[in-house]
C-alpha cells in the first residue's frame, strides 16, 4: 500500500518517498524500473512529490533540470548549497538571534547570572517557543492525516533523542558548568512523564479527547511549575540568601567571541579615535553600520570567509536590527534602524509560508507586501524625523523584539530549505521514511535548536541553553502531539488512531526514555557538575542508538516470527 503524507517541514511524504512500510524503495527506485526519461514526469504527476514548504523544488530540479548522467553533479551542488545554509544558520544564530535574545532578557529583567534560576525560566520560554514552533507545526500537519500520525511521533522522538544527547552533550563539551539542580530535576521528570504517556498511547494505538487535552494540560502545569519554582527561589533568596550581585556572571573567554562583539584589543579603535567629538552624518553612520568588519579585520580573514560569510552578514544587517545593552548607545544606528522598520516586516511576510501571505492580494487588487511597504515607510520616516543620531529613543527596546522575530524567520526559512534538501537526498539514496525521520529529518528539525543552544553556551550561558534542551523538547512533544490530535478530532472524530508501523518506533521511544534516565542518574551522581566526560557519554550513546536503529531498519535486528 502507498502511504500519503504532508509535505510540510519535518514530515516525510510517504507516497513520494516510500513505497510501503519498511520496503526501502524510494521514488528513484520505482522510476528506475522504467526509462530514465520518465523520472521527471513521475515527479511532476505525483502529488506527494510536491514540496509546498520552501522556495525551491529540489526534487523537480534534480529529476527534471539535470539529465540522468549529471545526477552526481546535482548532488554535489545540493551538498554545497546545504553547506551554505549551515553558514546562514550559524551567522544568524550567533550574531543576531542570541544578542537580541539577551537584550530582551535584559529589558524584561531576567538575569543571565549563572547562579540565577531565572535563566532556566528564560530557556523554557523564549528558546523553547522560538525553536519549537516549526516542529510543532509539522506535527500538527502530520496528525491531520491518520496515515502519517505515527510518523509525526517518530519524528518528535527522533529529534528528542538528538537534542537531549548530542546537543546537551555538546553544551557540556563547549562549556563545562554546574547545572541548576531543581530546574534540571523538574524538567527531566516532566519529560519522562510525557514519554511514558506517549508509550501508553502507542500501546493502545489511539489518542482520545481526554488524552489530547491531558498533553496540553500537562504542559500548562509544567509552565505553572516553572513560574512557581522561580518565585519561590526569589522569595528564599530575598529572605536570607546572598543577593545576585555577590556572584560573578559567567562571560565568554574565547578570543573570537570577543572579536565578534567588538571588544578585541586588536581593532585599534582607541588609536584612531578623534580627540574632539564630531557629529557623524546619517550617510556615514549607515555605511559604517553595514560594514561587517573594519579594514584591519578584513585583511586578517581568509578569502573563503570573505566570499561566503560576508554576503550573509550584509543581508542580515539590512534586515535584522540588533540591540546591544552593553554599549552606551545600545547599538542605535538611526538610519539603519529606520530602514529596519521597513525591511524586517517585509522579511517576515515574505518568508512566512514561503511568501504565500506576502503575495496575497487584498480584494484581489493590492498585495500584502505593498501594504507592509507603505506602512513601514511611513513609520520609518516618522522615526527618522523624531529621533537623533546620538541618543536612542525610549522605545528602542522594541527593536530587540523585532530583531528576534526577524532572525527567527531567517532561521526558520533556512532550516526549511535545508530540510527539503535533506529529504531530496533521502529520495536519491533510496532511504525509507523511518530512517529519513530518524536521521535526516531529526537532524534537520534540530538545526535551529543546535545552533541557538550551542551559541548561547559559547557566549557564556550554558545553563540557559541546557535548560532549553529539555524545555523546548517538552514543548514539542506535549503541544505537538496534544494540539495535533485535538485539531484532527474537531474535523473528524474524537479518537485518533495510531499504528506504529515498525519496531523502530518503539526503539525511538525506548532510546529517548533511557537517555532521560541516564541523564537523571548521572547528573545527580556528579552533584550537577557537568563536564566533558558527561558530554562524550551522551554523544557515544546517540551513536550507539543510531547503529541499533539502522540495524533494525535493515532487518539485521528483528523480532522473531514466533
CSV table of C-alpha atoms in Angstrom, one decimal, residues 131 158-179 184 187-188 191 443 446-458 461-473 512 515-520 522-523 526 528-542:
chain,number,residue,atom,x,y,z
A,131,UNK,CA,12.9,26.7,18.4
A,158,UNK,CA,14.0,11.2,16.9
A,159,UNK,CA,14.5,14.9,17.4
A,160,UNK,CA,14.1,14.4,21.2
A,161,UNK,CA,16.9,11.8,21.3
A,162,UNK,CA,19.1,14.0,19.3
A,163,UNK,CA,18.6,17.2,21.3
A,164,UNK,CA,18.9,15.5,24.7
A,165,UNK,CA,22.1,13.7,23.8
A,166,UNK,CA,24.0,15.4,21.1
A,167,UNK,CA,23.0,19.0,21.8
A,168,UNK,CA,23.1,18.6,25.6
A,169,UNK,CA,26.4,16.8,25.4
A,170,UNK,CA,27.8,19.4,23.0
A,171,UNK,CA,26.9,22.1,25.6
A,172,UNK,CA,28.9,20.2,28.2
A,173,UNK,CA,31.8,19.9,25.8
A,174,UNK,CA,31.8,23.5,24.8
A,175,UNK,CA,31.3,25.0,28.3
A,176,UNK,CA,31.6,22.8,31.4
A,177,UNK,CA,29.2,24.2,34.0
A,178,UNK,CA,27.2,23.4,37.1
A,179,UNK,CA,23.6,22.6,36.3
A,184,UNK,CA,17.0,20.1,35.9
A,187,UNK,CA,12.4,19.2,33.5
A,188,UNK,CA,13.6,15.6,33.3
A,191,UNK,CA,9.8,14.9,30.2
A,443,UNK,CA,18.8,16.5,12.4
A,446,UNK,CA,17.0,20.2,15.3
A,447,UNK,CA,19.2,22.6,13.4
A,448,UNK,CA,17.7,25.7,15.0
A,449,UNK,CA,18.0,24.1,18.5
A,450,UNK,CA,21.5,23.1,17.9
A,451,UNK,CA,22.9,26.4,16.7
A,452,UNK,CA,20.9,28.5,19.2
A,453,UNK,CA,21.8,26.4,22.2
A,454,UNK,CA,25.4,25.9,21.4
A,455,UNK,CA,25.9,29.5,20.6
A,456,UNK,CA,24.3,30.5,23.9
A,457,UNK,CA,26.7,28.1,25.6
A,458,UNK,CA,29.7,29.6,23.8
A,461,UNK,CA,25.1,31.0,29.2
A,462,UNK,CA,25.3,27.2,29.2
A,463,UNK,CA,22.7,26.8,31.9
A,464,UNK,CA,20.1,28.6,29.8
A,465,UNK,CA,21.0,26.5,26.8
A,466,UNK,CA,20.9,23.3,28.8
A,467,UNK,CA,17.5,24.2,30.1
A,468,UNK,CA,16.3,24.9,26.6
A,469,UNK,CA,17.3,21.4,25.5
A,470,UNK,CA,14.7,19.9,27.8
A,471,UNK,CA,12.2,22.7,28.0
A,472,UNK,CA,11.9,23.0,24.2
A,473,UNK,CA,11.5,19.3,23.6
A,512,UNK,CA,14.5,8.6,24.5
A,515,UNK,CA,18.6,8.7,27.7
A,516,UNK,CA,16.5,10.7,30.2
A,517,UNK,CA,17.0,8.1,32.9
A,518,UNK,CA,20.8,8.1,32.2
A,519,UNK,CA,20.9,12.0,32.5
A,520,UNK,CA,18.8,11.9,35.6
A,522,UNK,CA,24.4,10.5,36.1
A,523,UNK,CA,23.9,14.3,36.6
A,526,UNK,CA,28.0,14.1,39.7
A,528,UNK,CA,25.2,18.5,38.9
A,529,UNK,CA,28.8,19.3,37.8
A,530,UNK,CA,28.6,18.7,34.0
A,531,UNK,CA,31.9,18.3,32.2
A,532,UNK,CA,33.4,16.8,29.1
A,533,UNK,CA,33.0,13.2,30.3
A,534,UNK,CA,29.2,13.7,30.5
A,535,UNK,CA,29.1,15.2,27.0
A,536,UNK,CA,31.2,12.4,25.5
A,537,UNK,CA,29.0,9.7,27.1
A,538,UNK,CA,25.8,11.3,25.6
A,539,UNK,CA,27.3,11.5,22.2
A,540,UNK,CA,28.5,7.9,22.3
A,541,UNK,CA,25.0,6.9,23.5
A,542,UNK,CA,23.5,8.6,20.4
